[in-house]
Amino acid sequence: MTDSASQTAPTECQSIEIPHAYSCLFRSNSCPSPEASISIKSLIGEHECHLVAIQDQVEHLKTRLADLEHRQVQTRGALVKLYATLAPIKRLPPEILSEIFERCLDVRSSAVLFSWTARNKEAPLLLGRVCRSWRAIAHATPRLWRDIFLNVCDGRYSDELRRDALPVLKTWLAHSGSLPLSLVVLCKTERVLPGLMDLFKTIAAHAARWETVQVRLQNSPVIYRLVCRAFSECTALSTLDVTDGGQCMSFFANRQPVEVEDVQPVRFDLALAPLHQLSLSLAGLTIQDVHAPWTTLTRLSFMQDARSSATSITDYVTMLQQCTSLKECSITIDSGIRDAPLEPFTLPSLECLELQVLREASHTTQMGDFLSVLDAPRLCTLAIEDFCPRREMVLYHSQLKTFLQTRAQSLRHLRYSTTSKFFTSEDLIALIAEAPLLTGLEYHPDEESSPKALLEALTPRVQGDVLECLLPCLERFFVYWDTTETVSKVGDMIERRYALVERGIARLTHLSCKPAKMGIVYDCMPPHMLVENLAARLEPLCRCGLQVDWEAYRYELEFSY
């Protein structure tokens, strides 16, 4: 404090004592004498002057305190800046900062839902808001901008293109240099078609840079054409995934033809792209409409989860004969007509095959015919989703059994899902008996079918010195249950298999079990109580390495009641 400030500071105020003769009047109703009244009035005047002096001193101290607090804030700020000048991060070269920035990228799948506001709170935009030098480094690091996520509209019934869609695309393209790019596009409606045309025109202008593309859209042939045009000249594309959600009808379905140009058949011309992974599921698309470098593909998914498919088995076989490098294959079989005899073919590298058979194929043997001509010596995973209400099962079973017999030495995992009440657990037992080396089994039966027979067959039995057990190598098991008795048999089966590990039965390492009818009460006991009882029963085995998966059950349960 300066000398001038000390001179202007008020002197410290001393307290004024009140005589006892007057203070005793505070505790009584006695009236003071005339002489005492005069003295009390004098004391009142002295205390009023004293109060004014105290208030002046309080105001002075407040001013001094505010000044000290301001100096305190300034000093702290100066200390922060001084410490910051010595911060180790300032000594990091830009190359190291670029590597650190890359580790800040959010790789969550939900990133496709980001709005521009949300993007400002995430890398790389957030990094540019720290300081000028960080912004310069972020803009000069193309690897930060190679993954582009676009949600082009706010909802299924939105008529406006989301305002940030095109700016996001142009910003990421500008800062990504010449690096190969990854693109995710989510479009819930075709009502934003005018804006989409500009968006896909920009995408097509950089066709040579797209390396990985994933597009999710609704049922719209007009948008199909935009997608086909945008990626038809891609020369670096290694992964393409275009899926039609098909949850709403086309916006142009009931409009006059003059309002939209004629829609030509969708054709994907991808012959120039070095594709390794291709996944297409668009309404009305056939495999003949796709021109791709089949010999380079390692993963193919066509019409997966579609409601219909017009591709015949003949067309599938003709195409797959060219896929000599294919490792994973997923196709959908519907009512396509087999218009020529099938020629045997070999997929020497195929390891995983998934077949989805739709309702319209119920009176055909297309799936069995396909399997009968397929030779896949390295096939280890087979998944069949059969939605056909079959009644003639003899030929169907015979073709499946024959295929499993030929692949018995290589097949390790089988997933079978059916909606046919005519396919029972006994039928599945007869099939998997042909593949005794299976280590993984998933069974999704019809709601009217019970897996109890399968559980009993998987439970080891000892008769004298003979051990009988279906799938002794089983390590992973997924099953739907229906009653309390079924849940109990699951526990019996697992405990029995663990008890006979020393006799050559493989130790079960993974169990996934959930109710066949979500939210329905069986045997007067809520499903979650059955799960808790089984979990408590299997707790000792979990300590020995068994993993029990209830997550899928819990997730679905909250939407079921």
Coordinates of C-alpha atoms in Angstrom, one line a residue:
M1 CA 0.0 0.0 0.0
T2 CA 1.4 3.4 -0.9
D3 CA 1.9 6.3 1.5
S4 CA -0.8 8.4 -0.1
A5 CA -3.2 5.5 0.3
S6 CA -2.3 5.1 4.0
Q7 CA -2.9 8.8 4.6
T8 CA -6.4 8.6 3.1
A9 CA -7.3 5.5 5.1
P10 CA -9.6 6.2 8.0
T11 CA -8.2 5.7 11.5
E12 CA -9.3 2.7 13.5
C13 CA -12.5 3.3 15.4
Q14 CA -12.5 2.6 19.2
S15 CA -15.6 1.2 20.9
I16 CA -17.7 3.5 23.0
E17 CA -18.7 1.9 26.4
I18 CA -22.2 2.4 27.7
P19 CA -22.4 3.0 31.5
H20 CA -23.9 0.3 33.6
A21 CA -26.6 2.6 34.9
Y22 CA -27.9 2.9 31.3
S23 CA -27.3 -0.6 30.1
C24 CA -29.4 -2.1 32.9
L25 CA -32.4 -0.2 31.3
F26 CA -32.1 -2.6 28.3
R27 CA -33.5 -5.4 30.4
S28 CA -36.4 -3.5 32.1
N29 CA -39.4 -1.4 31.4
S30 CA -38.3 1.4 33.7
C31 CA -38.4 4.9 32.4
P32 CA -35.1 6.9 32.8
S33 CA -35.0 10.1 34.7
P34 CA -34.8 13.4 32.9
E35 CA -31.1 13.8 33.6
A36 CA -30.5 10.2 32.4
S37 CA -32.5 10.9 29.2
I38 CA -30.2 13.8 28.4
S39 CA -27.2 11.6 28.8
I40 CA -28.7 8.8 26.7
K41 CA -29.4 11.3 23.9
S42 CA -25.8 12.4 24.1
L43 CA -24.7 8.7 23.8
I44 CA -27.0 8.2 20.8
G45 CA -25.2 11.1 19.0
E46 CA -21.8 9.7 19.8
H47 CA -22.8 6.2 18.5
E48 CA -24.3 7.6 15.3
C49 CA -21.0 9.4 14.6
H50 CA -19.1 6.2 15.5
L51 CA -21.3 4.2 13.1
V52 CA -20.5 6.6 10.3
A53 CA -16.8 6.2 11.0
I54 CA -17.1 2.4 11.0
Q55 CA -19.0 2.4 7.7
D56 CA -16.3 4.6 6.1
Q57 CA -13.6 2.1 7.3
V58 CA -15.6 -0.9 6.0
E59 CA -16.0 0.7 2.5
H60 CA -12.2 1.4 2.5
L61 CA -11.5 -2.2 3.4
K62 CA -13.8 -3.5 0.8
T63 CA -12.1 -1.4 -1.8
R64 CA -8.7 -2.6 -0.6
L65 CA -10.0 -6.3 -0.7
A66 CA -11.3 -5.9 -4.2
D67 CA -8.0 -4.5 -5.3
L68 CA -6.1 -7.4 -3.7
E69 CA -8.5 -9.9 -5.2
H70 CA -7.9 -8.4 -8.6
R71 CA -4.1 -8.5 -8.1
Q72 CA -4.5 -12.1 -7.0
V73 CA -6.4 -13.0 -10.2
Q74 CA -3.7 -11.2 -12.3
T75 CA -0.9 -13.0 -10.5
R76 CA -2.5 -16.4 -10.9
G77 CA -3.0 -15.7 -14.6
A78 CA 0.6 -14.6 -15.0
L79 CA 1.7 -17.8 -13.2
V80 CA -0.4 -19.9 -15.5
K81 CA 1.1 -18.2 -18.5
L82 CA 4.6 -18.6 -17.1
Y83 CA 4.1 -22.3 -16.4
A84 CA 2.6 -22.6 -19.9
T85 CA 5.8 -21.3 -21.4
L86 CA 7.7 -24.2 -19.9
A87 CA 5.0 -26.8 -20.7
P88 CA 6.5 -29.9 -22.3
I89 CA 3.8 -29.9 -25.0
K90 CA 5.3 -26.7 -26.4
R91 CA 8.5 -28.6 -27.1
L92 CA 6.8 -31.3 -29.1
P93 CA 7.4 -31.0 -32.8
P94 CA 4.4 -30.7 -35.1
E95 CA 4.9 -34.3 -36.3
I96 CA 4.4 -35.7 -32.8
L97 CA 1.4 -33.4 -32.2
S98 CA -0.1 -34.7 -35.4
E99 CA 0.2 -38.3 -34.2
I100 CA -1.4 -37.3 -30.9
F101 CA -4.3 -35.5 -32.7
E102 CA -5.0 -38.7 -34.7
R103 CA -5.4 -40.6 -31.4
C104 CA -8.2 -38.1 -30.5
L105 CA -10.4 -39.1 -33.4
D106 CA -13.8 -40.6 -32.4
V107 CA -14.3 -43.9 -34.2
R108 CA -17.7 -44.7 -32.7
S109 CA -20.3 -45.9 -35.2
S110 CA -22.7 -43.3 -33.9
A111 CA -20.5 -40.6 -35.5
V112 CA -22.8 -40.8 -38.6
L113 CA -25.4 -39.0 -36.5
F114 CA -23.2 -36.0 -35.6
S115 CA -24.5 -32.6 -36.4
W116 CA -22.2 -29.7 -37.0
T117 CA -22.6 -28.5 -33.4
A118 CA -21.6 -31.9 -32.1
R119 CA -18.6 -32.0 -34.5
N120 CA -17.3 -28.8 -32.9
K121 CA -17.0 -30.7 -29.6
E122 CA -15.0 -33.5 -31.2
A123 CA -11.7 -33.9 -33.0
P124 CA -10.6 -32.6 -35.4
L125 CA -12.7 -29.4 -35.2
L126 CA -12.2 -29.2 -31.5
L127 CA -8.4 -29.2 -31.8
G128 CA -8.6 -26.2 -34.1
R129 CA -10.4 -24.2 -31.4
V130 CA -7.5 -24.5 -28.8
C131 CA -5.0 -22.1 -30.4
R132 CA -3.8 -20.8 -33.7
S133 CA -0.9 -23.1 -33.9
W134 CA -3.0 -26.2 -33.1
R135 CA -5.4 -25.2 -35.8
A136 CA -2.6 -24.8 -38.3
I137 CA -1.3 -28.3 -37.4
A138 CA -4.7 -29.8 -37.6
H139 CA -5.4 -28.3 -41.0
A140 CA -2.0 -29.5 -42.1
T141 CA -2.6 -33.1 -41.0
P142 CA -4.6 -34.8 -43.8
R143 CA -5.0 -38.0 -41.8
L144 CA -7.4 -36.2 -39.4
W145 CA -9.8 -35.6 -42.3
R146 CA -9.9 -38.9 -44.2
D147 CA -13.0 -40.3 -42.5
I148 CA -16.2 -38.4 -43.5
F149 CA -19.6 -39.0 -41.8
L150 CA -22.7 -37.4 -43.3
N151 CA -26.2 -37.6 -42.0
V152 CA -27.9 -35.7 -44.8
C153 CA -31.4 -35.1 -43.3
D154 CA -33.0 -34.7 -39.9
G155 CA -35.6 -37.4 -40.2
R156 CA -37.7 -39.5 -42.5
Y157 CA -40.2 -36.8 -43.2
S158 CA -37.7 -33.9 -43.5
D159 CA -37.9 -31.8 -46.7
E160 CA -34.6 -30.0 -46.1
L161 CA -31.1 -31.2 -46.5
R162 CA -29.2 -30.8 -43.3
R163 CA -27.3 -27.6 -43.6
D164 CA -24.0 -29.0 -42.4
A165 CA -23.9 -31.9 -44.9
L166 CA -22.3 -30.2 -47.8
P167 CA -20.0 -27.9 -45.7
V168 CA -18.8 -30.9 -43.8
L169 CA -18.0 -32.8 -47.0
K170 CA -16.2 -29.8 -48.5
T171 CA -14.3 -29.1 -45.3
W172 CA -13.0 -32.6 -45.0
L173 CA -12.2 -32.8 -48.7
A174 CA -10.2 -29.6 -48.5
H175 CA -8.0 -30.6 -45.5
S176 CA -7.5 -34.3 -46.4
G177 CA -5.0 -33.6 -49.1
S178 CA -4.7 -36.4 -51.6
L179 CA -5.2 -39.3 -49.1
P180 CA -7.6 -42.1 -49.8
L181 CA -10.9 -41.4 -48.1
S182 CA -13.6 -43.2 -46.1
L183 CA -17.2 -42.1 -46.5
V184 CA -20.4 -42.9 -44.5
V185 CA -23.7 -41.5 -45.8
L186 CA -27.0 -41.9 -44.0
C187 CA -30.2 -40.8 -45.8
K188 CA -33.6 -41.5 -44.4
T189 CA -35.7 -39.9 -47.1
E190 CA -35.5 -38.9 -50.8
R191 CA -37.4 -35.6 -50.1
V192 CA -34.0 -33.9 -50.0
L193 CA -33.3 -35.0 -53.6
P194 CA -32.3 -31.5 -55.0
G195 CA -29.7 -31.2 -52.2
L196 CA -28.6 -34.8 -52.6
M197 CA -27.8 -34.1 -56.3
D198 CA -25.3 -31.4 -55.4
L199 CA -23.9 -33.6 -52.6
F200 CA -23.3 -36.7 -54.8
K201 CA -22.0 -34.4 -57.6
T202 CA -19.3 -33.3 -55.2
I203 CA -18.7 -36.9 -54.2
A204 CA -18.4 -38.0 -57.8
A205 CA -15.8 -35.2 -58.5
H206 CA -13.5 -37.0 -56.1
A207 CA -14.2 -40.5 -57.3
A208 CA -10.5 -41.4 -57.5
R209 CA -10.0 -40.9 -53.7
W210 CA -12.8 -43.0 -52.2
E211 CA -11.4 -46.2 -50.6
T212 CA -14.2 -47.2 -48.2
V213 CA -17.8 -46.3 -48.8
Q214 CA -20.9 -47.1 -46.7
V215 CA -24.3 -45.8 -47.7
R216 CA -27.6 -46.3 -45.8
L217 CA -30.7 -45.0 -47.6
Q218 CA -34.4 -45.6 -48.0
N219 CA -36.4 -47.2 -50.9
S220 CA -35.7 -44.8 -53.7
P221 CA -34.6 -45.8 -57.3
V222 CA -33.8 -42.1 -57.9
I223 CA -31.2 -42.1 -55.1
Y224 CA -29.9 -45.5 -56.3
R225 CA -29.0 -43.8 -59.6
L226 CA -27.1 -41.0 -57.8
V227 CA -25.1 -43.6 -55.9
C228 CA -24.3 -45.6 -59.0
R229 CA -23.1 -42.6 -60.8
A230 CA -21.0 -41.3 -57.9
F231 CA -19.0 -44.4 -57.5
S232 CA -18.9 -45.9 -61.0
E233 CA -15.5 -44.3 -61.8
C234 CA -13.8 -45.1 -58.5
T235 CA -10.3 -46.4 -59.1
A236 CA -9.2 -46.9 -55.5
L237 CA -12.4 -48.3 -54.0
S238 CA -11.7 -51.4 -51.9
T239 CA -14.9 -51.6 -49.8
L240 CA -18.4 -50.7 -50.9
D241 CA -21.5 -51.2 -48.8
V242 CA -24.8 -49.9 -50.0
T243 CA -27.9 -50.9 -48.1
D244 CA -31.6 -50.0 -48.6
G245 CA -33.4 -49.7 -45.3
G246 CA -36.8 -50.1 -47.1
Q247 CA -38.8 -48.7 -44.2
C248 CA -40.9 -46.2 -46.3
M249 CA -42.3 -45.9 -49.7
S250 CA -40.7 -43.8 -52.4
F251 CA -41.7 -40.1 -52.3
F252 CA -42.2 -40.1 -56.0
A253 CA -44.4 -43.2 -56.1
N254 CA -47.7 -41.3 -56.4
R255 CA -46.4 -38.2 -58.3
Q256 CA -46.9 -37.4 -62.0
P257 CA -44.2 -38.7 -64.3
V258 CA -43.3 -35.2 -65.5
E259 CA -42.1 -34.3 -62.0
V260 CA -39.2 -36.7 -62.1
E261 CA -37.2 -38.1 -64.9
D262 CA -37.7 -41.7 -66.0
V263 CA -35.9 -44.1 -63.7
Q264 CA -33.6 -46.5 -65.6
P265 CA -32.6 -49.8 -64.1
V266 CA -29.9 -49.5 -61.5
R267 CA -26.6 -50.9 -62.7
F268 CA -23.3 -50.8 -60.7
D269 CA -20.3 -50.6 -62.9
L270 CA -17.3 -51.2 -60.6
A271 CA -15.0 -52.9 -63.0
L272 CA -12.3 -50.2 -62.5
A273 CA -12.2 -50.5 -58.7
P274 CA -9.8 -52.9 -56.9
L275 CA -12.6 -54.2 -54.7
H276 CA -12.0 -56.6 -51.9
Q277 CA -15.3 -56.2 -50.0
L278 CA -18.7 -55.7 -51.6
S279 CA -22.1 -55.5 -49.9
L280 CA -25.2 -54.6 -51.9
S281 CA -28.8 -54.8 -50.8
L282 CA -31.2 -52.7 -52.9
A283 CA -34.8 -53.4 -53.9
G284 CA -35.0 -54.9 -57.4
L285 CA -31.3 -55.3 -57.8
T286 CA -30.0 -58.5 -59.3
I287 CA -26.5 -59.9 -59.5
Q288 CA -26.6 -59.4 -63.3
D289 CA -26.8 -55.6 -62.7
V290 CA -23.5 -55.6 -60.9
H291 CA -20.2 -55.5 -62.8
A292 CA -17.3 -55.9 -60.4
P293 CA -13.8 -57.4 -60.4
W294 CA -15.0 -60.7 -59.0
T295 CA -11.6 -62.3 -58.9
T296 CA -10.3 -59.8 -56.3
L297 CA -13.2 -60.0 -53.9
T298 CA -12.6 -61.5 -50.5
R299 CA -15.9 -60.7 -49.0
L300 CA -19.3 -60.6 -50.7
S301 CA -22.7 -59.9 -49.3
F302 CA -25.7 -59.6 -51.7
M303 CA -29.3 -58.7 -50.7
Q304 CA -28.6 -59.5 -47.0
D305 CA -31.7 -58.9 -44.8
A306 CA -33.7 -58.0 -48.0
R307 CA -37.5 -58.7 -48.2
S308 CA -37.1 -60.2 -51.7
S309 CA -34.5 -61.1 -54.3
A310 CA -34.9 -61.7 -58.0
T311 CA -31.5 -63.3 -58.5
S312 CA -31.7 -67.0 -59.5
I313 CA -29.4 -69.7 -58.3
T314 CA -28.0 -70.0 -61.9
D315 CA -26.9 -66.4 -61.8
Y316 CA -25.3 -66.8 -58.4
V317 CA -23.3 -69.9 -59.5
T318 CA -22.2 -68.1 -62.7
M319 CA -20.9 -65.2 -60.7
L320 CA -19.3 -67.2 -57.9
Q321 CA -17.3 -69.3 -60.3
Q322 CA -15.2 -66.2 -60.9
C323 CA -14.7 -65.4 -57.2
T324 CA -11.5 -67.5 -56.7
S325 CA -10.3 -65.3 -53.8
L326 CA -13.6 -65.2 -51.9
K327 CA -13.3 -65.9 -48.1
E328 CA -16.8 -64.7 -46.9
C329 CA -20.0 -65.0 -48.8
S330 CA -23.6 -64.0 -47.9
I331 CA -26.4 -64.3 -50.4
T332 CA -30.2 -64.3 -50.3
I333 CA -32.2 -66.9 -52.1
D334 CA -35.8 -66.1 -53.1
S335 CA -38.2 -67.2 -55.9
G336 CA -35.7 -66.9 -58.7
I337 CA -36.1 -69.6 -61.3
R338 CA -33.2 -72.0 -62.0
D339 CA -33.3 -71.7 -65.8
A340 CA -30.3 -74.0 -66.5
P341 CA -28.5 -77.0 -65.0
L342 CA -26.0 -76.1 -62.3
E343 CA -22.4 -76.8 -63.0
P344 CA -20.1 -77.8 -60.0
F345 CA -17.7 -75.1 -58.9
T346 CA -15.1 -74.6 -56.3
L347 CA -14.3 -71.7 -54.0
P348 CA -10.9 -72.7 -52.7
S349 CA -10.6 -69.9 -50.2
L350 CA -14.1 -69.8 -48.8
E351 CA -14.2 -69.9 -45.0
C352 CA -17.6 -68.5 -44.1
L353 CA -20.9 -69.0 -46.0
E354 CA -24.2 -67.4 -45.0
L355 CA -27.5 -68.3 -46.8
Q356 CA -30.8 -66.5 -46.3
V357 CA -33.8 -68.3 -47.8
L358 CA -36.9 -66.2 -48.1
R359 CA -40.6 -67.3 -48.0
E360 CA -41.1 -67.4 -51.8
A361 CA -38.5 -70.1 -52.1
S362 CA -40.6 -72.5 -49.9
H363 CA -41.6 -74.7 -52.8
T364 CA -38.2 -74.9 -54.4
T365 CA -34.9 -76.8 -53.6
Q366 CA -32.7 -73.9 -54.6
M367 CA -30.7 -73.8 -51.5
G368 CA -30.1 -77.6 -51.6
D369 CA -29.3 -77.4 -55.3
F370 CA -26.8 -74.6 -54.6
L371 CA -25.0 -76.6 -51.8
S372 CA -24.9 -79.7 -53.9
V373 CA -22.7 -78.1 -56.6
L374 CA -20.5 -76.1 -54.2
D375 CA -17.1 -77.4 -53.2
A376 CA -15.5 -75.3 -50.4
P377 CA -12.6 -77.3 -48.9
R378 CA -11.7 -74.7 -46.3
L379 CA -15.3 -73.9 -45.2
C380 CA -15.4 -73.6 -41.4
T381 CA -18.5 -71.5 -40.7
L382 CA -22.0 -72.1 -42.2
A383 CA -25.0 -69.9 -41.3
I384 CA -28.5 -70.7 -42.6
E385 CA -31.5 -68.4 -42.1
D386 CA -34.5 -70.3 -43.5
F387 CA -37.8 -68.3 -43.5
C388 CA -39.6 -70.9 -45.5
P389 CA -42.8 -72.6 -44.2
R390 CA -41.6 -76.0 -45.6
R391 CA -43.8 -79.0 -45.6
E392 CA -41.7 -81.4 -47.7
M393 CA -38.6 -81.8 -45.6
V394 CA -37.2 -85.1 -46.8
L395 CA -35.2 -83.8 -49.8
Y396 CA -34.3 -80.7 -47.9
H397 CA -32.8 -82.7 -45.1
S398 CA -31.0 -85.0 -47.5
Q399 CA -29.3 -82.2 -49.3
L400 CA -28.2 -80.5 -46.1
K401 CA -26.9 -83.8 -44.6
T402 CA -24.9 -84.6 -47.8
F403 CA -23.3 -81.1 -47.7
L404 CA -22.4 -81.4 -44.0
Q405 CA -20.9 -84.9 -44.6
T406 CA -18.6 -83.5 -47.3
R407 CA -17.5 -80.6 -45.1
A408 CA -17.3 -82.6 -41.8
Q409 CA -13.5 -82.3 -41.5
S410 CA -13.3 -78.5 -42.0
L411 CA -16.7 -77.2 -40.6
R412 CA -16.3 -75.8 -37.1
H413 CA -19.3 -73.4 -36.6
L414 CA -22.9 -73.8 -37.5
R415 CA -25.7 -71.3 -37.1
Y416 CA -29.2 -72.4 -38.0
S417 CA -32.3 -70.2 -37.8
T418 CA -35.7 -71.2 -39.0
T419 CA -39.3 -70.0 -38.8
S420 CA -40.7 -73.4 -39.9
K421 CA -42.6 -75.3 -37.2
F422 CA -41.9 -78.5 -39.2
F423 CA -38.2 -78.3 -38.5
T424 CA -37.6 -79.6 -35.0
S425 CA -34.7 -80.2 -32.7
E426 CA -34.6 -83.8 -33.8
D427 CA -34.0 -82.7 -37.4
L428 CA -31.1 -80.5 -36.2
I429 CA -29.7 -83.4 -34.3
A430 CA -29.7 -85.5 -37.4
L431 CA -27.9 -82.8 -39.3
I432 CA -25.1 -81.9 -36.8
A433 CA -24.4 -85.6 -36.3
E434 CA -22.8 -85.4 -39.7
A435 CA -20.4 -82.8 -38.5
P436 CA -19.0 -84.1 -35.1
L437 CA -16.0 -81.7 -35.0
L438 CA -18.2 -78.6 -34.6
T439 CA -16.9 -76.3 -31.9
G440 CA -19.7 -73.7 -32.2
L441 CA -23.5 -74.1 -32.5
E442 CA -26.2 -71.5 -32.7
Y443 CA -29.9 -72.6 -32.9
H444 CA -32.8 -70.2 -33.4
P445 CA -35.9 -72.3 -33.6
D446 CA -39.5 -71.4 -34.5
E447 CA -41.5 -70.1 -31.6
E448 CA -43.5 -73.3 -31.5
S449 CA -40.5 -75.5 -31.4
S450 CA -38.6 -76.5 -28.2
P451 CA -34.8 -77.1 -28.0
K452 CA -35.2 -79.6 -25.2
A453 CA -34.4 -82.6 -27.4
L454 CA -31.2 -80.9 -28.6
L455 CA -30.1 -80.1 -25.0
E456 CA -30.6 -83.7 -24.0
A457 CA -28.5 -84.9 -27.0
L458 CA -25.7 -82.5 -26.0
T459 CA -25.7 -83.8 -22.4
P460 CA -23.1 -86.5 -22.1
R461 CA -24.1 -90.0 -20.9
V462 CA -21.9 -92.7 -19.5
Q463 CA -23.1 -96.3 -20.0
G464 CA -20.5 -98.6 -18.5
D465 CA -17.2 -97.7 -20.1
V466 CA -18.9 -96.1 -23.1
L467 CA -19.3 -92.3 -23.3
E468 CA -22.0 -91.0 -25.5
C469 CA -22.1 -87.3 -26.4
L470 CA -23.2 -85.3 -29.4
L471 CA -20.6 -82.7 -30.4
P472 CA -17.9 -83.6 -27.9
C473 CA -15.7 -80.7 -29.2
L474 CA -18.4 -78.0 -28.5
E475 CA -17.0 -74.8 -27.0
R476 CA -19.5 -72.1 -27.9
F477 CA -23.3 -72.6 -27.7
F478 CA -26.2 -70.2 -28.4
V479 CA -29.8 -71.3 -27.7
Y480 CA -33.3 -69.9 -27.3
W481 CA -35.2 -71.3 -24.4
D482 CA -39.0 -71.5 -23.9
T483 CA -39.8 -72.9 -20.4
T484 CA -38.4 -73.4 -17.0
E485 CA -37.6 -77.0 -17.9
T486 CA -35.6 -75.9 -20.8
V487 CA -33.5 -73.5 -18.7
S488 CA -32.9 -76.3 -16.2
K489 CA -31.7 -78.6 -19.0
V490 CA -29.3 -75.9 -20.1
G491 CA -27.8 -76.0 -16.6
D492 CA -27.7 -79.8 -16.6
M493 CA -26.0 -80.0 -19.9
I494 CA -23.3 -77.6 -19.0
E495 CA -22.6 -79.0 -15.6
R496 CA -22.4 -82.5 -17.1
R497 CA -20.0 -81.5 -19.8
Y498 CA -17.7 -79.8 -17.3
A499 CA -17.8 -82.9 -15.0
L500 CA -16.6 -85.1 -17.9
V501 CA -13.8 -82.9 -19.2
E502 CA -11.2 -85.5 -18.2
R503 CA -13.0 -88.0 -20.3
G504 CA -12.4 -86.0 -23.5
I505 CA -15.4 -83.6 -23.5
A506 CA -14.3 -80.1 -24.5
R507 CA -14.7 -77.4 -21.9
L508 CA -17.6 -75.1 -22.8
T509 CA -16.2 -71.5 -22.9
H510 CA -19.1 -69.4 -24.1
L511 CA -22.9 -69.7 -23.5
S512 CA -25.5 -67.3 -24.8
C513 CA -29.1 -68.0 -23.9
K514 CA -32.2 -65.9 -24.2
P515 CA -36.0 -66.5 -24.3
A516 CA -37.7 -67.4 -27.6
K517 CA -40.6 -65.0 -26.9
M518 CA -39.3 -61.7 -25.4
G519 CA -41.5 -60.4 -22.6
I520 CA -43.7 -63.4 -22.3
V521 CA -44.0 -65.2 -19.0
Y522 CA -43.5 -68.9 -19.0
D523 CA -44.5 -71.3 -16.2
C524 CA -45.7 -68.3 -14.0
M525 CA -42.1 -67.2 -13.7
P526 CA -40.7 -63.9 -15.2
P527 CA -37.9 -64.5 -17.8
H528 CA -35.4 -62.4 -15.8
M529 CA -35.9 -64.6 -12.7
L530 CA -35.1 -67.7 -14.9
V531 CA -32.0 -66.0 -16.1
E532 CA -30.9 -65.0 -12.6
N533 CA -31.4 -68.5 -11.3
L534 CA -29.4 -70.0 -14.2
A535 CA -26.6 -67.4 -13.7
A536 CA -26.4 -68.2 -10.0
R537 CA -26.2 -71.9 -10.8
L538 CA -23.4 -71.5 -13.3
E539 CA -21.4 -69.1 -11.2
P540 CA -18.9 -71.8 -10.0
L541 CA -18.3 -72.8 -13.7
C542 CA -17.8 -69.1 -14.6
R543 CA -14.9 -69.0 -12.2
C544 CA -13.5 -71.9 -14.2
G545 CA -13.6 -70.0 -17.5
L546 CA -17.2 -70.2 -18.7
Q547 CA -18.4 -66.9 -20.2
V548 CA -22.2 -66.3 -20.0
D549 CA -23.6 -63.6 -22.3
W550 CA -26.8 -62.0 -21.2
E551 CA -26.2 -58.6 -22.9
A552 CA -28.4 -59.3 -25.9
Y553 CA -31.2 -60.5 -23.7
R554 CA -31.0 -57.4 -21.5
Y555 CA -31.0 -55.0 -24.4
E556 CA -34.1 -56.6 -26.0
L557 CA -36.0 -57.0 -22.8
E558 CA -36.5 -53.3 -22.1
F559 CA -38.4 -52.9 -25.4
S560 CA -40.6 -56.0 -24.8
Y561 CA -42.8 -55.4 -21.8

